[in-house]
């Protein structure tokens, strides 16, 4: 009997290699073959060897985690997820806990296994595709994906775009876990949409990018501005410390506002000053809110009506909440749509503009807000302000 070629050991090895390679490759939208083990999509023998050899979690993974530019809490979470010590159903089973299969709280279609929760759930899959797409990373979600492969992705260089490429996977994992935890152990009743998760991540990356301003960065990357991953005012290589304080308005009046939300108790504060910096009036007031953003929006609406009642026009409003500005500029915000429209009409009629400032330029309003006012309190003299607000006011004034 003549043996078949397909029965030979060489043929079986070829088929085995082809099967592994098909898992590690994919086609990009233009139809070109992409090597998924490298962030730039190009084949290398080093990454191929790392992909097919039998090994435990590479030390490079842990090195990438601890040497990354991320916050410590995100580094610790990445270490936990690589170690497999996060409390989801398929991991708790290792401790001989008899658990019923748990439904994924995001899609409510499949069990919440590690791979499904972080990659294959249709809610989070869109998040990965969006950020990997705009950053030029190629790793298909239908491949034999695991946490270590994602966190091992590297892309050298000193551009801000490359720093985002190196760190975005850890940030996405962290935010997916935050959403999951808020539903399982928090007060959230429904899963956010893919677009809502993307919006939350963008708000975080904008503040995170500011913390990277002191690094020596040669290039930024226009895509980061276009997709709003970094703030418009972002400037790299800021090595000298800056003194940030209250600025005199270009218009006749300036109104600084802030809101505070803690344990279902919300309050707001505002201070109106002239172009010379002299206090005209300040106010603390209670709010009915169920989140920090809800409190910020309602505080702005409250003070705009207050300014209208007092008869002021040409007012420059400052807030330290970027999320408030983002929501106020959106036209499709269903929850506060009517409230925002009514407030916008007043602002247009009274020529009231709204700008962003850092917390250091908004201390007086901040201290008025955190006072937890149970009723509306008005101040006509800076010397009767709460002690912290009074100190902040005089520091701004001089």
Coordinates of C-alpha atoms in Angstrom, one line a residue, residues 4 12 35 66 97 113 123 131 162 168 203 206 221 253 260 277 283-285 300 310 327 332 334 337:
X4 CA -0.6 9.1 1.2
X12 CA 0.9 17.3 9.5
X35 CA 0.2 40.0 11.4
X66 CA 4.7 48.5 35.7
X97 CA -17.2 27.8 44.8
X113 CA -16.4 34.6 31.2
X123 CA -21.1 46.1 23.8
X131 CA -9.9 52.8 19.7
X162 CA 2.7 55.9 20.3
X168 CA -4.8 52.2 25.5
X203 CA -13.1 62.2 29.1
X206 CA -8.2 64.0 28.0
X221 CA -0.6 63.0 16.3
X253 CA -18.9 90.2 34.7
X260 CA -20.7 68.9 44.8
X277 CA -12.1 91.1 40.5
X283 CA -24.5 82.0 46.7
X284 CA -24.7 78.5 48.0
X285 CA -27.7 76.4 47.3
X300 CA -25.4 75.8 35.9
X310 CA -30.7 89.8 39.3
X327 CA -23.0 67.7 27.5
X332 CA -29.0 64.9 21.5
X334 CA -32.3 63.3 26.0
X337 CA -32.7 68.2 26.8

